[in-house]
PDB file of C-alpha atoms and ligand atoms in Angstrom:
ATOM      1  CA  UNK A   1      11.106  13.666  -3.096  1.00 85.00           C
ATOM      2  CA  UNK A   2      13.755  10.940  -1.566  1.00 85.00           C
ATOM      3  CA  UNK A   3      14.774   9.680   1.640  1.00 80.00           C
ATOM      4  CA  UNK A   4      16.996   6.958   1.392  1.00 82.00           C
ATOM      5  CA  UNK A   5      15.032   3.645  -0.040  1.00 94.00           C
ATOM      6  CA  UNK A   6      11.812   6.044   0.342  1.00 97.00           C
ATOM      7  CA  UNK A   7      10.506   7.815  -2.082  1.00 97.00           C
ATOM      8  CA  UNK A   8       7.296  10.505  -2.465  1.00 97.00           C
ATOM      9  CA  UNK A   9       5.151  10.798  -6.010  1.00 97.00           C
ATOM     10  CA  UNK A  10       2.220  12.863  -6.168  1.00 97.00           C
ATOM     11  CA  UNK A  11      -0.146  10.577  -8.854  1.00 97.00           C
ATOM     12  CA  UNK A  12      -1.783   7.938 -10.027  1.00 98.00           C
ATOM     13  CA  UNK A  13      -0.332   4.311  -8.465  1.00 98.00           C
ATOM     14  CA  UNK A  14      -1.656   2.448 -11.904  1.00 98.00           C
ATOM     15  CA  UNK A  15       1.181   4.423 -13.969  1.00 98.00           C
ATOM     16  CA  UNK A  16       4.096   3.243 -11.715  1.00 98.00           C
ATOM     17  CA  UNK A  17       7.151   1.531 -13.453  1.00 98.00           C
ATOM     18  CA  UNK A  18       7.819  -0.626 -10.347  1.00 98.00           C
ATOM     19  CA  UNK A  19       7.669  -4.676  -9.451  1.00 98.00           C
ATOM     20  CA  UNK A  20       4.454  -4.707  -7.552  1.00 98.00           C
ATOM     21  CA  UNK A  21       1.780  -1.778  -6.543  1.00 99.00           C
ATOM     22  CA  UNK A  22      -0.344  -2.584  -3.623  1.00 99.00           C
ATOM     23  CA  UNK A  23      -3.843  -2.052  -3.971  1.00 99.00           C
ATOM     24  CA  UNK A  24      -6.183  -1.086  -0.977  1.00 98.00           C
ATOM     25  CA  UNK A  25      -8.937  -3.298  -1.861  1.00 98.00           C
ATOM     26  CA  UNK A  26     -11.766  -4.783   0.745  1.00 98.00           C
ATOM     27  CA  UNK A  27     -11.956  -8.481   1.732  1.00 98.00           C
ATOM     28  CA  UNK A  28     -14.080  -9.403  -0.768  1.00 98.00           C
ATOM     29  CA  UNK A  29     -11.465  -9.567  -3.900  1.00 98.00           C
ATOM     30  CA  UNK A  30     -14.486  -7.966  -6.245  1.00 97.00           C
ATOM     31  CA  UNK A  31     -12.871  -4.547  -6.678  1.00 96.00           C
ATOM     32  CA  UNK A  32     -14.879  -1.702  -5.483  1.00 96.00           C
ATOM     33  CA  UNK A  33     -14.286   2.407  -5.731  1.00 98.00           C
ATOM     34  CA  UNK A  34     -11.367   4.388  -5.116  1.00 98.00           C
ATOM     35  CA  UNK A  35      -7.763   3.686  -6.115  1.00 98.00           C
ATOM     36  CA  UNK A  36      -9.137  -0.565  -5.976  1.00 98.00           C
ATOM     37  CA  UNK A  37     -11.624   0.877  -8.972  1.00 98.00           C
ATOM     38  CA  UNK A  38      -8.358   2.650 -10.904  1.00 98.00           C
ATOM     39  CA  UNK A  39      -6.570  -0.788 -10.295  1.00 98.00           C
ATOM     40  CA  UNK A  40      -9.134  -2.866 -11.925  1.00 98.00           C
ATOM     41  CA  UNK A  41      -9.767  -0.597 -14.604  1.00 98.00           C
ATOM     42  CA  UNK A  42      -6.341   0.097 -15.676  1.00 98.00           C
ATOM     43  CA  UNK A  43      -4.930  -3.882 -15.386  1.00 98.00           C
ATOM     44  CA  UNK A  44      -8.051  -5.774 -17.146  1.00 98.00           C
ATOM     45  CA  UNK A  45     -10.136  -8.684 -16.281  1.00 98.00           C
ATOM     46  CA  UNK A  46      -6.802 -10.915 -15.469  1.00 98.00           C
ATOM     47  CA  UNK A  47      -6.752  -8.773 -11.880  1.00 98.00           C
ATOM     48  CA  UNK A  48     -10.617  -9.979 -11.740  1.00 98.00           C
ATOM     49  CA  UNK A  49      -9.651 -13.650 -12.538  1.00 98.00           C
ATOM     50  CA  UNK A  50      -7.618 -13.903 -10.384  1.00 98.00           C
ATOM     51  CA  UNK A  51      -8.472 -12.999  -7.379  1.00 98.00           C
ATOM     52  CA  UNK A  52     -11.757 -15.114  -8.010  1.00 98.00           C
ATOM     53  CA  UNK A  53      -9.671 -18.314  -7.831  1.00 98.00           C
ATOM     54  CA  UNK A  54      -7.775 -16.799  -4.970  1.00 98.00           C
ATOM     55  CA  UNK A  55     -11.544 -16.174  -2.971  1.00 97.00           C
ATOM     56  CA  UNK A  56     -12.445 -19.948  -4.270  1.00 97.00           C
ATOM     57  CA  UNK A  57      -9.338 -21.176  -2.969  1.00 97.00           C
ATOM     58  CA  UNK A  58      -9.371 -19.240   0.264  1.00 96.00           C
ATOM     59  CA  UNK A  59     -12.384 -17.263   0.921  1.00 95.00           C
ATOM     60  CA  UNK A  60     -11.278 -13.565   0.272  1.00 96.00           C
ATOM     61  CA  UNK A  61      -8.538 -11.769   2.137  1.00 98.00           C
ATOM     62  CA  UNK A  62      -8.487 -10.607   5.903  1.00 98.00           C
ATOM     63  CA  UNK A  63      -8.027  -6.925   7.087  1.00 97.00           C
ATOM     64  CA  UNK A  64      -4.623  -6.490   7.543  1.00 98.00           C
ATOM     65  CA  UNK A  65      -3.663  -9.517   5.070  1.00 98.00           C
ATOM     66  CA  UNK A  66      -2.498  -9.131   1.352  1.00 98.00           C
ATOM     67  CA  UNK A  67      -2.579 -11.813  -1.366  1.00 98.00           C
ATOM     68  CA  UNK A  68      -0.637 -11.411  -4.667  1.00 98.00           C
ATOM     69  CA  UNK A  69      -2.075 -11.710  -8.538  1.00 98.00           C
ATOM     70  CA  UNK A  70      -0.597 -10.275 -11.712  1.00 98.00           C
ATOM     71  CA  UNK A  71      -0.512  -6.291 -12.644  1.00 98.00           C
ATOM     72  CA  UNK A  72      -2.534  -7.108 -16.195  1.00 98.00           C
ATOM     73  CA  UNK A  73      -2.192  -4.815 -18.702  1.00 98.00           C
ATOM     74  CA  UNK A  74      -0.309  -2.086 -16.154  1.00 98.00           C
ATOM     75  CA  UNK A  75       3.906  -1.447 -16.076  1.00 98.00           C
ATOM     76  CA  UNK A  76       3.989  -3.044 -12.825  1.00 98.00           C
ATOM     77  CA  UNK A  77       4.583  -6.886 -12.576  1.00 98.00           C
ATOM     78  CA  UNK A  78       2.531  -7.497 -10.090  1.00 98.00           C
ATOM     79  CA  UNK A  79      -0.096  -6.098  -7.736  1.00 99.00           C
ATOM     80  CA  UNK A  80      -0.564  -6.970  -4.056  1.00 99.00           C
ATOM     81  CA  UNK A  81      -4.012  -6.792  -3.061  1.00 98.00           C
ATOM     82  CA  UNK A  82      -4.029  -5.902   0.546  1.00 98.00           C
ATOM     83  CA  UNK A  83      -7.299  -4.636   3.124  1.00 98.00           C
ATOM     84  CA  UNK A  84      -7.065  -1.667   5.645  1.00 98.00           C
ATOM     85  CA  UNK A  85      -9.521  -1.400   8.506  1.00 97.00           C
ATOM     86  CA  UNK A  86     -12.023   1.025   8.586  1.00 96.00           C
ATOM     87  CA  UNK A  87     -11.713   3.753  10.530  1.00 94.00           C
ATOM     88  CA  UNK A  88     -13.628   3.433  13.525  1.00 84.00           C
ATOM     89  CA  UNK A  89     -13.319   5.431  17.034  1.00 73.00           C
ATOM     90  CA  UNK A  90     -15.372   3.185  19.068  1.00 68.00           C
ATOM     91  CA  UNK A  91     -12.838   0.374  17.820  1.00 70.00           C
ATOM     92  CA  UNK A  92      -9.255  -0.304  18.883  1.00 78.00           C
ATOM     93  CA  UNK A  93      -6.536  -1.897  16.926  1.00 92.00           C
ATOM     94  CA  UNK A  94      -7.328  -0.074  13.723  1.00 95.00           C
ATOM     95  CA  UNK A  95      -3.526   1.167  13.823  1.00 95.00           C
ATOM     96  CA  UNK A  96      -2.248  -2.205  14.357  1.00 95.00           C
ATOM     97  CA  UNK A  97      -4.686  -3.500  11.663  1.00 96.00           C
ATOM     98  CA  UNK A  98      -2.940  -0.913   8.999  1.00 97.00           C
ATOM     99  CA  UNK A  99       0.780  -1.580  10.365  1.00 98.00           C
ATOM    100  CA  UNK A 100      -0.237  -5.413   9.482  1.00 98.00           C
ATOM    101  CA  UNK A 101      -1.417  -4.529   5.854  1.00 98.00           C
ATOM    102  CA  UNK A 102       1.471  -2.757   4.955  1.00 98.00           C
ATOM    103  CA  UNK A 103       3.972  -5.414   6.884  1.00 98.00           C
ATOM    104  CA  UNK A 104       2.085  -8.518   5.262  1.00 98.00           C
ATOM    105  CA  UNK A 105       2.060  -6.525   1.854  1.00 98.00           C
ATOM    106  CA  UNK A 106       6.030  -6.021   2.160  1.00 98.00           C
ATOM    107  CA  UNK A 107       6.619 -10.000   3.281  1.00 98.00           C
ATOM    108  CA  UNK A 108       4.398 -11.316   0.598  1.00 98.00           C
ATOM    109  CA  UNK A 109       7.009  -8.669  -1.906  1.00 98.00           C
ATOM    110  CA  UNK A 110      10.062 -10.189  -0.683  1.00 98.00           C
ATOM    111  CA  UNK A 111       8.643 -13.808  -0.906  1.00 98.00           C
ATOM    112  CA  UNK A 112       8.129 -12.988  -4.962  1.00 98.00           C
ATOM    113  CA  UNK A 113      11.341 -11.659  -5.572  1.00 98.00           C
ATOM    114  CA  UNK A 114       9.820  -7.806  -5.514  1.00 98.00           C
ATOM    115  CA  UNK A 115      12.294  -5.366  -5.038  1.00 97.00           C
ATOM    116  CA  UNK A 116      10.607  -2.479  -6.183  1.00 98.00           C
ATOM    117  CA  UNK A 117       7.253  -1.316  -4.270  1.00 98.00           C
ATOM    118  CA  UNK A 118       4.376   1.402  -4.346  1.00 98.00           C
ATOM    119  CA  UNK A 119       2.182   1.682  -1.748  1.00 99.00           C
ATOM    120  CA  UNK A 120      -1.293   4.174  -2.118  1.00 99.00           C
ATOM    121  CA  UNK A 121      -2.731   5.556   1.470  1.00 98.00           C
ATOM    122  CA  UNK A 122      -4.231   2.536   2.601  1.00 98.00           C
ATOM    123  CA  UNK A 123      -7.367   3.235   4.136  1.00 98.00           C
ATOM    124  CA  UNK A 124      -7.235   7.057   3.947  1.00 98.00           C
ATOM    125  CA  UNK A 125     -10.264   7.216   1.384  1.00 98.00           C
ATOM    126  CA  UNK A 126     -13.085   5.318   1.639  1.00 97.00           C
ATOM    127  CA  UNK A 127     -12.313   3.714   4.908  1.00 97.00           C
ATOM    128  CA  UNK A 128     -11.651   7.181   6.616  1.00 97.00           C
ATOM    129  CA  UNK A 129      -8.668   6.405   8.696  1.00 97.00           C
ATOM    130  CA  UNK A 130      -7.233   9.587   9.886  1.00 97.00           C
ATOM    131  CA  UNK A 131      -4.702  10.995   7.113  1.00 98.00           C
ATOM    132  CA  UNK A 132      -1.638  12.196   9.734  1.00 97.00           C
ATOM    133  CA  UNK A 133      -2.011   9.070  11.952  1.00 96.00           C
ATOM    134  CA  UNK A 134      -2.551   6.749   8.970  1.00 97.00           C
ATOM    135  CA  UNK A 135       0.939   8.118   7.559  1.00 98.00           C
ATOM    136  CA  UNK A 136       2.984   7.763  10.696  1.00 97.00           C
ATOM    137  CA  UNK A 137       2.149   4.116  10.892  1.00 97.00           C
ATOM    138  CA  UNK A 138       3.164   3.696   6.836  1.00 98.00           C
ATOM    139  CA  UNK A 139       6.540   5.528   7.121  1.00 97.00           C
ATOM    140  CA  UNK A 140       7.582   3.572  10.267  1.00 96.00           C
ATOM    141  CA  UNK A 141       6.078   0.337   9.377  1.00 98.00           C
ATOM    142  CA  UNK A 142       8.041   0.524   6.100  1.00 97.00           C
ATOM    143  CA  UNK A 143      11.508   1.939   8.013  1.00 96.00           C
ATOM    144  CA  UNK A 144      11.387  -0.757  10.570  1.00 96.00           C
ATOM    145  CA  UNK A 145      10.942  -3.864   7.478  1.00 97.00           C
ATOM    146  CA  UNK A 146      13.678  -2.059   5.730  1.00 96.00           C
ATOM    147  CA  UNK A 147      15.958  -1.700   8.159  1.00 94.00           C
ATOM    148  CA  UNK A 148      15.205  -6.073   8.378  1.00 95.00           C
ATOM    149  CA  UNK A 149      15.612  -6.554   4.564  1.00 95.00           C
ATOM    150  CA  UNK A 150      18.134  -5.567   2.869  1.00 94.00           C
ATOM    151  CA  UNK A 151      16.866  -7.067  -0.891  1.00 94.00           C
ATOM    152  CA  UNK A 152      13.965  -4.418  -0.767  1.00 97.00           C
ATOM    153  CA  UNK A 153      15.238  -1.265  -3.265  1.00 97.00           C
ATOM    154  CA  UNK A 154      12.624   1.071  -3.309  1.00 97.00           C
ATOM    155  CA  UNK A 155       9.485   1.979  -1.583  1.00 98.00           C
ATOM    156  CA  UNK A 156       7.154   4.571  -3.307  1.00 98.00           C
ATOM    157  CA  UNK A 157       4.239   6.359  -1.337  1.00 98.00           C
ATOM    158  CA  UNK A 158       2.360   7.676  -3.966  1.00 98.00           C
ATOM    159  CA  UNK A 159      -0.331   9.886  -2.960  1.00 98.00           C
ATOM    160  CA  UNK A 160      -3.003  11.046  -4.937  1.00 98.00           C
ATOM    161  CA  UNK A 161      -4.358  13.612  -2.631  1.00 97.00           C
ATOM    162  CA  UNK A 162      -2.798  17.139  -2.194  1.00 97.00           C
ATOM    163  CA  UNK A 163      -3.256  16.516   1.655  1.00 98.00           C
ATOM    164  CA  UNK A 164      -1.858  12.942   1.633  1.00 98.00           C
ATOM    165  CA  UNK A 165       1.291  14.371  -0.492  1.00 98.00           C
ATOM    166  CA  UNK A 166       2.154  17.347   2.205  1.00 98.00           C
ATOM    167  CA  UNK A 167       1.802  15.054   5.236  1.00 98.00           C
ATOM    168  CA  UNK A 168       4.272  13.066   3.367  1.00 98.00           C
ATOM    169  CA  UNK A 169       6.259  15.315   2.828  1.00 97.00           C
ATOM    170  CA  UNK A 170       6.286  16.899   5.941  1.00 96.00           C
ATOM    171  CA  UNK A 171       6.870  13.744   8.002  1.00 97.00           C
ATOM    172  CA  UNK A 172       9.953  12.308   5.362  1.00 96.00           C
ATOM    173  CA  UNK A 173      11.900  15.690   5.460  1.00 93.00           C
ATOM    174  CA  UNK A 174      11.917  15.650   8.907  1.00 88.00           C
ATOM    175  CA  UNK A 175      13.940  12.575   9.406  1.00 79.00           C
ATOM    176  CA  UNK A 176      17.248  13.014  10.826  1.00 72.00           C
ATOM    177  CA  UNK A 177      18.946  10.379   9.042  1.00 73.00           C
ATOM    178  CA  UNK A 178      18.410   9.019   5.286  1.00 78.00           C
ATOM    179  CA  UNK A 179      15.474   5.960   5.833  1.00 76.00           C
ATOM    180  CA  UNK A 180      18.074   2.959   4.208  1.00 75.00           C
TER     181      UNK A 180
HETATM  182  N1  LIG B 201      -3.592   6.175  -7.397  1.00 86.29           N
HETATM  183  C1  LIG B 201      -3.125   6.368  -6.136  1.00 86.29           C
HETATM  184  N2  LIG B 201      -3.921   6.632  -5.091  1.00 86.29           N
HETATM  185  C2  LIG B 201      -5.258   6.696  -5.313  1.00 86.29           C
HETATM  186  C3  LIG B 201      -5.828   6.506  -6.590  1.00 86.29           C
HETATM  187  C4  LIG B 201      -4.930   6.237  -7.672  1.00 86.29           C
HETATM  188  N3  LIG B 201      -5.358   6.044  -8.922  1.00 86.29           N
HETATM  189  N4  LIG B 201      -7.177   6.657  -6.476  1.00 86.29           N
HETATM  190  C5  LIG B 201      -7.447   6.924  -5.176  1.00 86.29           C
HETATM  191  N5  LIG B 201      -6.292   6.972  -4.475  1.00 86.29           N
HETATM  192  P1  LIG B 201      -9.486   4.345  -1.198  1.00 86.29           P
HETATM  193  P2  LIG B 201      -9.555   2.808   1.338  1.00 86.29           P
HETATM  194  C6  LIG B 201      -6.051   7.231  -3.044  1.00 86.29           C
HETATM  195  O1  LIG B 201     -10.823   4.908  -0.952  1.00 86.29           O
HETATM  196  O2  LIG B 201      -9.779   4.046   2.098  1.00 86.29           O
HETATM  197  C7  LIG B 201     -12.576   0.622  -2.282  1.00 86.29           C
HETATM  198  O3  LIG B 201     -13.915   0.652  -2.699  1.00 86.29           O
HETATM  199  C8  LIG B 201      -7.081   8.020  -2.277  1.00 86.29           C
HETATM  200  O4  LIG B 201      -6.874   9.423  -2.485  1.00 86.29           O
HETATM  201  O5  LIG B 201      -9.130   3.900  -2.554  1.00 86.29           O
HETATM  202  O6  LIG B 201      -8.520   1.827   1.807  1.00 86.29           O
HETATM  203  C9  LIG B 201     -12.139  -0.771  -1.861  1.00 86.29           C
HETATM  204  O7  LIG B 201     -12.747  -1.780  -2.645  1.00 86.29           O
HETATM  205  C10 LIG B 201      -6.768   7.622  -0.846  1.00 86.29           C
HETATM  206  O8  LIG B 201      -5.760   8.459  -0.305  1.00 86.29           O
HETATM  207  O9  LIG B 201      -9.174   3.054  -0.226  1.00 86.29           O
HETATM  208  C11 LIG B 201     -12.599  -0.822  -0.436  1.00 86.29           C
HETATM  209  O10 LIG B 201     -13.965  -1.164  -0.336  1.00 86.29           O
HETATM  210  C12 LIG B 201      -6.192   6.212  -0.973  1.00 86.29           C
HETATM  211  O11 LIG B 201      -6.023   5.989  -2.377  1.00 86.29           O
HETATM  212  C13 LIG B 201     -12.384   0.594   0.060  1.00 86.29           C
HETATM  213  O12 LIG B 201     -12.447   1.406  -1.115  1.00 86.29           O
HETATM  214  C14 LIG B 201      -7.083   5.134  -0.403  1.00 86.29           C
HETATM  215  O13 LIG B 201      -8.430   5.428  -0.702  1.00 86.29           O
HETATM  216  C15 LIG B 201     -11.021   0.788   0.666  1.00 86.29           C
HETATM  217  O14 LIG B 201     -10.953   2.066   1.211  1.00 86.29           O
END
């Protein structure tokens, strides 16, 4: 499915032919489970080298940061490592945490030259934000840097989940206007 610069796959982010796939790692650069795990797996041990010198040089990455390393052995060129909070109800700021992982992710993009993006559902797994919620903030996080940058192309959500793909859906087709 399309909407404008937006566009919808249901599958697996490590297949995408696209400049740079985020990954929704943790702060610790190691890899972990989830679609981090596929990530790792799929690029090699230059992912893994990488971000080592990237935690010796600066300690790991923040929630709601992103740092950049190469995609390995994967079609993408590059993949930005980015953390989502975890979902917590006694916490606020969660949503502004994940608006700031997918906003840094899209900066640190344009400041490489990355025109072509695919983003999994940050924090929707393992860090149990709220699927619906979580979605809303993606889809108008993404509009609003769009709508500031016109070099971006294309924006994938890819979603791996059958629940993830029809909230997707649901929310993109219900735009009024084509997301450019
Ligand atoms: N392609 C696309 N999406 C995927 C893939 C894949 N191959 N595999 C899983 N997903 P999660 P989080 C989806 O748990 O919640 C890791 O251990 C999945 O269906 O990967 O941000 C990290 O190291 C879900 O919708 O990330 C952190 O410790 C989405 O990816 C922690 O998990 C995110 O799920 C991060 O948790």
């Amino acid at each position: 499915m399309k909407n404008g610069k937006i566009e919808l796959v249901n599958g697996d982010i490590t297949t995408m032919r696209v400049d740079a796939i985020i990954n929704a790692a943790n702060s610790s650069l190691l890899g972990g489970g989830g679609v981090d795990g596929a990530i790792h797996r799929a690029g090699g041990k230059a992912i893994l080298d990488e971000c080592i010198q990237i935690r010796n040089k600066q300690g790991g990455c923040k929630v709601g940061e992103a740092v950049i390393t190469t995609a390995g052995s994967m079609p993408a060129k590059y993949v930005i490592h980015t953390v989502g909070p975890v979902w917590s109800q006694s916490k606020s700021g969660a949503d502004q945490l994940l608006a700031n992982a997918y906003r840094n992710s899209l900066k640190l993009a344009v400041e490489n030259g990355v025109k072509t993006i695919a983003f999994p559902n940050i924090s929707t797994g393992i860090y149990h934000f709220p699927k619906e919620e979580a979605a809303q903030i993606a889809i108008s996080t993404v509009e609003d840097f769009l709508a500031q940058h016109g070099q971006v192309e294309k924006v994938i959500f890819v979603c791996f989940d059958e629940e993830n793909h029809m909230i997707y859906r649901n929310l993109l087709s219900r735009r009024p206007f084509p997301i450019q």
